[in-house]
PDB file of C-alpha atoms and ligand atoms in Angstrom:
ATOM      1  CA  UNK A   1      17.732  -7.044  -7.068  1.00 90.00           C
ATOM      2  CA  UNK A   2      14.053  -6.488  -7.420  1.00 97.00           C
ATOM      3  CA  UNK A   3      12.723  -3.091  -8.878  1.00 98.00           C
ATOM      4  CA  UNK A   4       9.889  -2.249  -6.522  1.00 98.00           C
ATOM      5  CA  UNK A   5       7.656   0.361  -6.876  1.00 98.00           C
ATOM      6  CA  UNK A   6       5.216   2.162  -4.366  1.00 99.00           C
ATOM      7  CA  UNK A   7       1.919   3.778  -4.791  1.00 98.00           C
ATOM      8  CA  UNK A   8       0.789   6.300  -2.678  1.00 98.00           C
ATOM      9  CA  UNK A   9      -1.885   9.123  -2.745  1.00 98.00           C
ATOM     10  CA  UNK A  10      -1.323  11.318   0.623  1.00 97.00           C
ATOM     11  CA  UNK A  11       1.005  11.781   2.774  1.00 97.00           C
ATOM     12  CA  UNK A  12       3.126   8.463   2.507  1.00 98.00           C
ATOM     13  CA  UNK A  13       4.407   7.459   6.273  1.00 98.00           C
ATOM     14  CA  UNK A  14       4.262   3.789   5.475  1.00 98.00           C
ATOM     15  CA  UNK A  15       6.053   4.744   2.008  1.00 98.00           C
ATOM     16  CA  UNK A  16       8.766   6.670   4.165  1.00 98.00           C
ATOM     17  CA  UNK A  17       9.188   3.596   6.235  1.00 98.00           C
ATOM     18  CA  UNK A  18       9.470   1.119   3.102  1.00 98.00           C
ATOM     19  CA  UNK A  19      12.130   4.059   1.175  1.00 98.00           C
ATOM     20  CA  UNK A  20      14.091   4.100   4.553  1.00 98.00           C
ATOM     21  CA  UNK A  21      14.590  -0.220   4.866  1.00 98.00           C
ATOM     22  CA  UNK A  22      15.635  -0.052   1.283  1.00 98.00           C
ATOM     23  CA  UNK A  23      18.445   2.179   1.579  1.00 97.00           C
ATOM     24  CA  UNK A  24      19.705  -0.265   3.823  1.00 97.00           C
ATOM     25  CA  UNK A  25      20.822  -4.160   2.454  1.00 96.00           C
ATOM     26  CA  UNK A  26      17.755  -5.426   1.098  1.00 97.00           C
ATOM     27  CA  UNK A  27      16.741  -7.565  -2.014  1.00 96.00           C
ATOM     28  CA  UNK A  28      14.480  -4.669  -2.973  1.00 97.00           C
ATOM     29  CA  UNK A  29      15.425  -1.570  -4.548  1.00 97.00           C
ATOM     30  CA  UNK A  30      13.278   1.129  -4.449  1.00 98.00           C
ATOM     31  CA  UNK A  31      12.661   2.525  -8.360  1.00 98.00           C
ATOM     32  CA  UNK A  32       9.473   4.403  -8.400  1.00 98.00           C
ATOM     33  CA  UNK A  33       6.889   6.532  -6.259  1.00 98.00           C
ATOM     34  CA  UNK A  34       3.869   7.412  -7.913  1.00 98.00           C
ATOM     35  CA  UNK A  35       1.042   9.070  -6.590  1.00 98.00           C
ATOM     36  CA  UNK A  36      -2.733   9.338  -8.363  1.00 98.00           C
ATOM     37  CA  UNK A  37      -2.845  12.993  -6.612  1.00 98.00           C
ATOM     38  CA  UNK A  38      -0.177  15.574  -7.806  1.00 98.00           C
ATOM     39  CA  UNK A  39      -0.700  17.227  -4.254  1.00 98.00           C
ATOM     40  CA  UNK A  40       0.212  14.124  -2.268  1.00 98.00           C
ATOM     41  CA  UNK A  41       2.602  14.863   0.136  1.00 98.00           C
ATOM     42  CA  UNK A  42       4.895  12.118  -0.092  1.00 98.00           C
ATOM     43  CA  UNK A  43       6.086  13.018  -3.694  1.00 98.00           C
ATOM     44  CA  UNK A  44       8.506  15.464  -2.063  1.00 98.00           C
ATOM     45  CA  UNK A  45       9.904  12.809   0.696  1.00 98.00           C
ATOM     46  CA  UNK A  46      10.370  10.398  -1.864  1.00 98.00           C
ATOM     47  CA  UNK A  47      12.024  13.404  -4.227  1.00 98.00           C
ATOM     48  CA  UNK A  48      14.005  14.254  -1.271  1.00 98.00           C
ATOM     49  CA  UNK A  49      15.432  10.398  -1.027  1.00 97.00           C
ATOM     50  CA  UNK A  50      16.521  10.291  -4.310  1.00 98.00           C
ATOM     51  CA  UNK A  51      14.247   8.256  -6.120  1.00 98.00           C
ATOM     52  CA  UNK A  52      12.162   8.846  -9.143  1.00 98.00           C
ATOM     53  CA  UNK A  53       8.469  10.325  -8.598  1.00 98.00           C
ATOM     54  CA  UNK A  54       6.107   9.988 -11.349  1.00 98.00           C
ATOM     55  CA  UNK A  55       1.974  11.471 -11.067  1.00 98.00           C
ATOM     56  CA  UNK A  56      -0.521  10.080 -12.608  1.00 98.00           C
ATOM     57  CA  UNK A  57      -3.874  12.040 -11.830  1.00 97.00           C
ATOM     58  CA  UNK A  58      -6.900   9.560 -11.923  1.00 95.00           C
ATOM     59  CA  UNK A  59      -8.970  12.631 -12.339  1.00 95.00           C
ATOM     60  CA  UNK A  60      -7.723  13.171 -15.977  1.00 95.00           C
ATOM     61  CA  UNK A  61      -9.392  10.252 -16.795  1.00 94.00           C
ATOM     62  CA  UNK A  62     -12.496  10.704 -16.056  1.00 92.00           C
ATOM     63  CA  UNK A  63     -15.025   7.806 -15.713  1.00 90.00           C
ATOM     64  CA  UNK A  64     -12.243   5.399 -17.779  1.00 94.00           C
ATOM     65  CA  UNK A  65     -10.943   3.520 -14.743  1.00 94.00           C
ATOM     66  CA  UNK A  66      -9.476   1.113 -17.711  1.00 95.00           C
ATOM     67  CA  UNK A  67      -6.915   3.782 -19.273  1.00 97.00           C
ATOM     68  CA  UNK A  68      -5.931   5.086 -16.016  1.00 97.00           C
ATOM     69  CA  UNK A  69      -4.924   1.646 -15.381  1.00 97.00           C
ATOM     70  CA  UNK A  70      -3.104   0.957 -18.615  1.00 98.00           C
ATOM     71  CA  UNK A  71      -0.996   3.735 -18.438  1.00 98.00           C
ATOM     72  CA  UNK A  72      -0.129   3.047 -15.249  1.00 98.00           C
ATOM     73  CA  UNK A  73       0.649  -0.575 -15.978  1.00 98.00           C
ATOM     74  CA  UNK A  74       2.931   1.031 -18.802  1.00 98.00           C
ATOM     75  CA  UNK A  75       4.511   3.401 -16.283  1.00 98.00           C
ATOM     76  CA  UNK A  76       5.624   0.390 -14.242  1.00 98.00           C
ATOM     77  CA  UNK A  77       6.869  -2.167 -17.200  1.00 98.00           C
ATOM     78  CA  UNK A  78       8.788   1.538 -18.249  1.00 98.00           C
ATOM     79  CA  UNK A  79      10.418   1.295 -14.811  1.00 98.00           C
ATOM     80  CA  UNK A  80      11.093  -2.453 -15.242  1.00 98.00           C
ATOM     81  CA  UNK A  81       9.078  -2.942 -11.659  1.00 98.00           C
ATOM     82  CA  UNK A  82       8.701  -6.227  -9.860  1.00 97.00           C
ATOM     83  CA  UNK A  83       6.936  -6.039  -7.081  1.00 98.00           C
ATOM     84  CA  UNK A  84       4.311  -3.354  -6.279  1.00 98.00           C
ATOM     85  CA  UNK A  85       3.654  -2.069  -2.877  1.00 98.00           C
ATOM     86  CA  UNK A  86       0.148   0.422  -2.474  1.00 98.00           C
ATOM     87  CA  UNK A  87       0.851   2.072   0.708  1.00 98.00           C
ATOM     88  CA  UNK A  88      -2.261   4.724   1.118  1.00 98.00           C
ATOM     89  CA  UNK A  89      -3.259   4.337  -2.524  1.00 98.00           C
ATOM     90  CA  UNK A  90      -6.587   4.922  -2.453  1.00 95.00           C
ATOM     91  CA  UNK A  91      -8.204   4.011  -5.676  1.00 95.00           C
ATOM     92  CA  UNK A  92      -9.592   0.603  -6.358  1.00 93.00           C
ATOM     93  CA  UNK A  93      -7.296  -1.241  -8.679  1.00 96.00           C
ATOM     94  CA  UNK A  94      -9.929  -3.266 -11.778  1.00 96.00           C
ATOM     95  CA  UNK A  95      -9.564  -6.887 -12.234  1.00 96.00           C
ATOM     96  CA  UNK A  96      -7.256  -7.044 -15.298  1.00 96.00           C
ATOM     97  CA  UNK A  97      -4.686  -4.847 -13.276  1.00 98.00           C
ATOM     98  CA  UNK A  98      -4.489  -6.695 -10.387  1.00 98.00           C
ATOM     99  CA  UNK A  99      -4.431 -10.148 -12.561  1.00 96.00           C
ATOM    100  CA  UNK A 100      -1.376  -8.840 -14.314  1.00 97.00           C
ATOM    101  CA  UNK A 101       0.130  -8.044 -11.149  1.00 97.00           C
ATOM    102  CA  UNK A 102      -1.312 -10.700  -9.094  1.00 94.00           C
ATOM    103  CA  UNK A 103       1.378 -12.133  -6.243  1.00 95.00           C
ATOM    104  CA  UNK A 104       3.244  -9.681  -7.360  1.00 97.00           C
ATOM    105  CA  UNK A 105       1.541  -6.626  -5.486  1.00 98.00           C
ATOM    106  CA  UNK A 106       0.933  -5.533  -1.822  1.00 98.00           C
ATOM    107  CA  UNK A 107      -1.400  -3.583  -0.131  1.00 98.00           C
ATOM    108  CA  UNK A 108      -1.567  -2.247   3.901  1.00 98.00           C
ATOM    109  CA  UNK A 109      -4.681  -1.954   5.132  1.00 98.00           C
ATOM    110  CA  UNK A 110      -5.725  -0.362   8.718  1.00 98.00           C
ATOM    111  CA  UNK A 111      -7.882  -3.058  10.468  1.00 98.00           C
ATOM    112  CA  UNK A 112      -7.425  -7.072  11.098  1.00 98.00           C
ATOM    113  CA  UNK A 113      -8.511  -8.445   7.477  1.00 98.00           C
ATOM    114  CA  UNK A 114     -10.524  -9.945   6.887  1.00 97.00           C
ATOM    115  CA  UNK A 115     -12.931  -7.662   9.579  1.00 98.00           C
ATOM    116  CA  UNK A 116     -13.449  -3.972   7.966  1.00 98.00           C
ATOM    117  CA  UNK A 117     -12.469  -4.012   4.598  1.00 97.00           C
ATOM    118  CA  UNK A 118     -12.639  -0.983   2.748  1.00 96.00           C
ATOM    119  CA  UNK A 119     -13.021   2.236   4.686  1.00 96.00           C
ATOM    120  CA  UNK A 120     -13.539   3.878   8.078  1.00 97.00           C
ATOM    121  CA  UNK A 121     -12.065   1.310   9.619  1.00 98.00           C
ATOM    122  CA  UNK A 122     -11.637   2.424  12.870  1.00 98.00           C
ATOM    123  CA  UNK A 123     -14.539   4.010  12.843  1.00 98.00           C
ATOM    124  CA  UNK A 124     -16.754   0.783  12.556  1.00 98.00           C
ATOM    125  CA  UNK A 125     -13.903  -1.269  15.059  1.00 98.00           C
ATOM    126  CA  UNK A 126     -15.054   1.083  17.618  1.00 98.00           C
ATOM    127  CA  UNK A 127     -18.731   1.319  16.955  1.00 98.00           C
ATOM    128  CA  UNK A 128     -18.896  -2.540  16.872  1.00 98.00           C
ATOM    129  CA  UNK A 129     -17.108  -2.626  20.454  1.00 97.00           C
ATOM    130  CA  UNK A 130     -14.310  -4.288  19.945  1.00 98.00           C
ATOM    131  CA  UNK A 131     -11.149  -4.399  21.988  1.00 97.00           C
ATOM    132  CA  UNK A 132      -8.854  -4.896  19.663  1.00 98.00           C
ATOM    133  CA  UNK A 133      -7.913  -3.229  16.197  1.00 98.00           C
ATOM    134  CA  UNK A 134      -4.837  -3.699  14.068  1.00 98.00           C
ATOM    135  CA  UNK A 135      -3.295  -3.586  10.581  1.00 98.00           C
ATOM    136  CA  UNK A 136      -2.628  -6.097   7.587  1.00 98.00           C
ATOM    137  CA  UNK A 137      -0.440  -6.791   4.879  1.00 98.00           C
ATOM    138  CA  UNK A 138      -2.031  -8.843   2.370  1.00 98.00           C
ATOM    139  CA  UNK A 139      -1.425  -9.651  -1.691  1.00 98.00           C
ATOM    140  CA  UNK A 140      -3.892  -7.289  -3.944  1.00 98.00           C
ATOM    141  CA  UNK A 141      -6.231  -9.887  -5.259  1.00 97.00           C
ATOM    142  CA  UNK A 142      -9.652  -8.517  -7.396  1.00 95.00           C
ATOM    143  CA  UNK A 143     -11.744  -8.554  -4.637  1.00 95.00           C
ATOM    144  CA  UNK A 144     -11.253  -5.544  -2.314  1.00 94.00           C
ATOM    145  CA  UNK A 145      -8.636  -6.393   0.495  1.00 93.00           C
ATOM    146  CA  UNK A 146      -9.662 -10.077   0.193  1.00 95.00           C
ATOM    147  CA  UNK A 147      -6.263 -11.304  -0.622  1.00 96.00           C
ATOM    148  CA  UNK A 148      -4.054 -13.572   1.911  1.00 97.00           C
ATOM    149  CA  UNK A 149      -3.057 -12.305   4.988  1.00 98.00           C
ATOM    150  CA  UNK A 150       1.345 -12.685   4.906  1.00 98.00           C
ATOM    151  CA  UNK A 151       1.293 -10.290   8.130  1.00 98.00           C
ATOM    152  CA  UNK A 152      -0.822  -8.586  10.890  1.00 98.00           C
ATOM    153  CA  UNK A 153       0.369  -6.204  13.729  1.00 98.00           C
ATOM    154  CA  UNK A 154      -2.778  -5.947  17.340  1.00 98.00           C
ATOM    155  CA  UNK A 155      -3.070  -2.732  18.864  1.00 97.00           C
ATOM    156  CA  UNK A 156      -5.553  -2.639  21.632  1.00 98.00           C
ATOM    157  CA  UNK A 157      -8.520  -0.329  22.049  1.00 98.00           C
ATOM    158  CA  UNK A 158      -8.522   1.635  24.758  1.00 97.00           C
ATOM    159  CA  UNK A 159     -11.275   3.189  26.692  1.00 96.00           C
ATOM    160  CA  UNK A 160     -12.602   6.461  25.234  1.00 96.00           C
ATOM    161  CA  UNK A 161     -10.198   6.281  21.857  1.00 97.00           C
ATOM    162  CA  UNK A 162     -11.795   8.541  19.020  1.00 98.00           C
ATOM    163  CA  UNK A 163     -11.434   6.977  15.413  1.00 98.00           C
ATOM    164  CA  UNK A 164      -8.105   9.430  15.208  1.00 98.00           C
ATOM    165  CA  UNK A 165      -6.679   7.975  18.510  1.00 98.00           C
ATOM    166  CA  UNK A 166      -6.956   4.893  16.908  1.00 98.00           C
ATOM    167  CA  UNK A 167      -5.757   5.594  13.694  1.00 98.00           C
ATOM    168  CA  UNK A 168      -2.505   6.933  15.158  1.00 98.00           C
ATOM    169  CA  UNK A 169      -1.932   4.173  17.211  1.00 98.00           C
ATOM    170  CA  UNK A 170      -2.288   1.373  14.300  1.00 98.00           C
ATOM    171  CA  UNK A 171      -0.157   3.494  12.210  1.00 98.00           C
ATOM    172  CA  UNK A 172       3.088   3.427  14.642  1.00 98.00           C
ATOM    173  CA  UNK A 173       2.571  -0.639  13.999  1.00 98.00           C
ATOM    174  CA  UNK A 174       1.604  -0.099  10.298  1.00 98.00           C
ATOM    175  CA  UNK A 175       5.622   1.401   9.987  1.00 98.00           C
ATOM    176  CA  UNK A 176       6.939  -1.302  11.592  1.00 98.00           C
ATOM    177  CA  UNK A 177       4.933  -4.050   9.995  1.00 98.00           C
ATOM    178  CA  UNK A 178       4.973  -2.850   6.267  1.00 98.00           C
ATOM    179  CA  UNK A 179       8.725  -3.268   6.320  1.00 98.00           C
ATOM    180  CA  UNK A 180       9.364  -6.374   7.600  1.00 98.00           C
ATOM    181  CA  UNK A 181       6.966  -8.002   5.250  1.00 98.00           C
ATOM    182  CA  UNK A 182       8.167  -6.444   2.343  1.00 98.00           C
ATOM    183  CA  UNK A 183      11.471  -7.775   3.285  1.00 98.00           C
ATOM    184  CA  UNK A 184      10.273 -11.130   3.898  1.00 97.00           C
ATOM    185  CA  UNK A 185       8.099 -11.468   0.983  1.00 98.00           C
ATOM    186  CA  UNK A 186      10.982 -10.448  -1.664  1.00 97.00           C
ATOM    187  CA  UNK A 187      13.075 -12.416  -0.014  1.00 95.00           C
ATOM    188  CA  UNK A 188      11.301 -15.797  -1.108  1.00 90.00           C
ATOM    189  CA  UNK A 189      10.155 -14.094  -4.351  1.00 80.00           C
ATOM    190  CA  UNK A 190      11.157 -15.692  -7.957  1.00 69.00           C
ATOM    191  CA  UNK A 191      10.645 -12.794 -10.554  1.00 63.00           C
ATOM    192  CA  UNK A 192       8.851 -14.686 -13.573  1.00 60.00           C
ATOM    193  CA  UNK A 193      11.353 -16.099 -16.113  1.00 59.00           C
TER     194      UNK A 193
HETATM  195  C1  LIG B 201      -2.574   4.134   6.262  1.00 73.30           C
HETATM  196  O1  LIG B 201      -3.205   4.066   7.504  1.00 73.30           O
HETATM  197  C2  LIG B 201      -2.983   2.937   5.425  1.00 73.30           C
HETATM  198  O2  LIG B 201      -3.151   1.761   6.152  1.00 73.30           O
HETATM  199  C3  LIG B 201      -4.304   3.399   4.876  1.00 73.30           C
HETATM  200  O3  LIG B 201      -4.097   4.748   4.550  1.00 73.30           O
HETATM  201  C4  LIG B 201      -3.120   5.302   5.440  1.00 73.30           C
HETATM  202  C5  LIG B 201      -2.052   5.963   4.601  1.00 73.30           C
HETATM  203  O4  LIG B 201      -1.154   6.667   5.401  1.00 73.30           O
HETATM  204  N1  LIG B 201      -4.692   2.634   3.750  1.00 73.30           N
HETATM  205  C6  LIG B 201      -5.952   2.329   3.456  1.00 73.30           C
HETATM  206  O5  LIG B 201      -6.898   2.688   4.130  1.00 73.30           O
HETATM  207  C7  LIG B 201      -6.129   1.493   2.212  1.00 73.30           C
HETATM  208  N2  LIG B 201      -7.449   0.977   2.130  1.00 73.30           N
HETATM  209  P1  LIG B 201       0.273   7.080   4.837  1.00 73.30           P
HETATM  210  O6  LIG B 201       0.032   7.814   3.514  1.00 73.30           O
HETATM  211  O7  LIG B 201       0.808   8.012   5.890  1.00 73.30           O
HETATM  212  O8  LIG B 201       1.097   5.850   4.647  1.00 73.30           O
END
């Protein structure tokens, strides 16, 4: 059974979605929610499913991007985590985290990678025209949602969508995408020896 953990910083919908497919038979268990924002709203649905919560407020850090990053690397060996899934986390992981945790950690991201990485996605799908948008699961590599593509989910744009229309369209397919690649992915996964 692998020990994964999720990272969230709002109001966790995808992480609700990933909690819910591991309480059913699945070769993940879920140990740990953490959130970079004590205010984040999934802390309490995660709290109310039973598993552990743990905050760790970038802001106390200040500038030092590097020991927010080492204690949370410590959180997660404390936790005896696996895999790592970022699900709304919304800080940009530095390249010795993600090389620790490289192929070992997930991201979703709310546009067809490798188009609109980074933010306002929909926002910039619709200002560039296009007719279709989408979501991504990809591994965390060091460049910013760069990594390979295991999973993608269409949605189509639809005359006179706003950015939010958009955004809650993408996320219906965002809760049934995340799941199903988790489940894939740690499936075919060989913790390291
Ligand atoms: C989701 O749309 C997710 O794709 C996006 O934040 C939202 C979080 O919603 N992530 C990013 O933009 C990462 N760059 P949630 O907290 O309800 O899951």
């Amino acid at each position: 059974m692998l020990n994964v953990a999720i990272l969230i910083s709002g109001g966790g919908s995808n992480m609700q979605r990933l909690l819910e497919d591991m309480a059913r038979p699945h070769p993940g268990r879920a140990r740990l929610v953490l959130s970079n924002r004590p205010e984040a709203g999934g802390l309490a649905k995660a709290e109310a499913m039973g598993v552990a919560t743990e905050v760790l407020d970038h802001r106390s850090f200040g500038d030092d991007r590097a020991q927010f990053e080492t204690e949370l690397h410590k959180i997660l060996l404390a936790y005896k985590i696996d895999v790592i899934c970022l699900a709304g986390f919304m800080r940009i992981l530095g390249a010795d985290f993600v090389s620790a945790w490289q192929g070992r950690m997930l991201n979703i991201h709310p546009s067809l990678l490798p188009k609109y990485q980074g933010l306002y996605t929909h926002r910039r799908a619709l200002e560039a025209g296009d007719r279709l948008a989408g979501c991504s699961v990809h591994e965390v590599v060091p460049q910013l949602d760069a990594g390979p593509v295991l999973g993608y989910s269409e949605v189509p744009i639809l005359p006179g969508d706003t950015a939010q229309d958009l955004a809650d369209r993408v996320l219906v397919q965002e809760h049934l995408l995340y799941p199903k690649i988790l489940r894939a992915f740690l499936s075919r996964f060989e913790p390291p020896s």
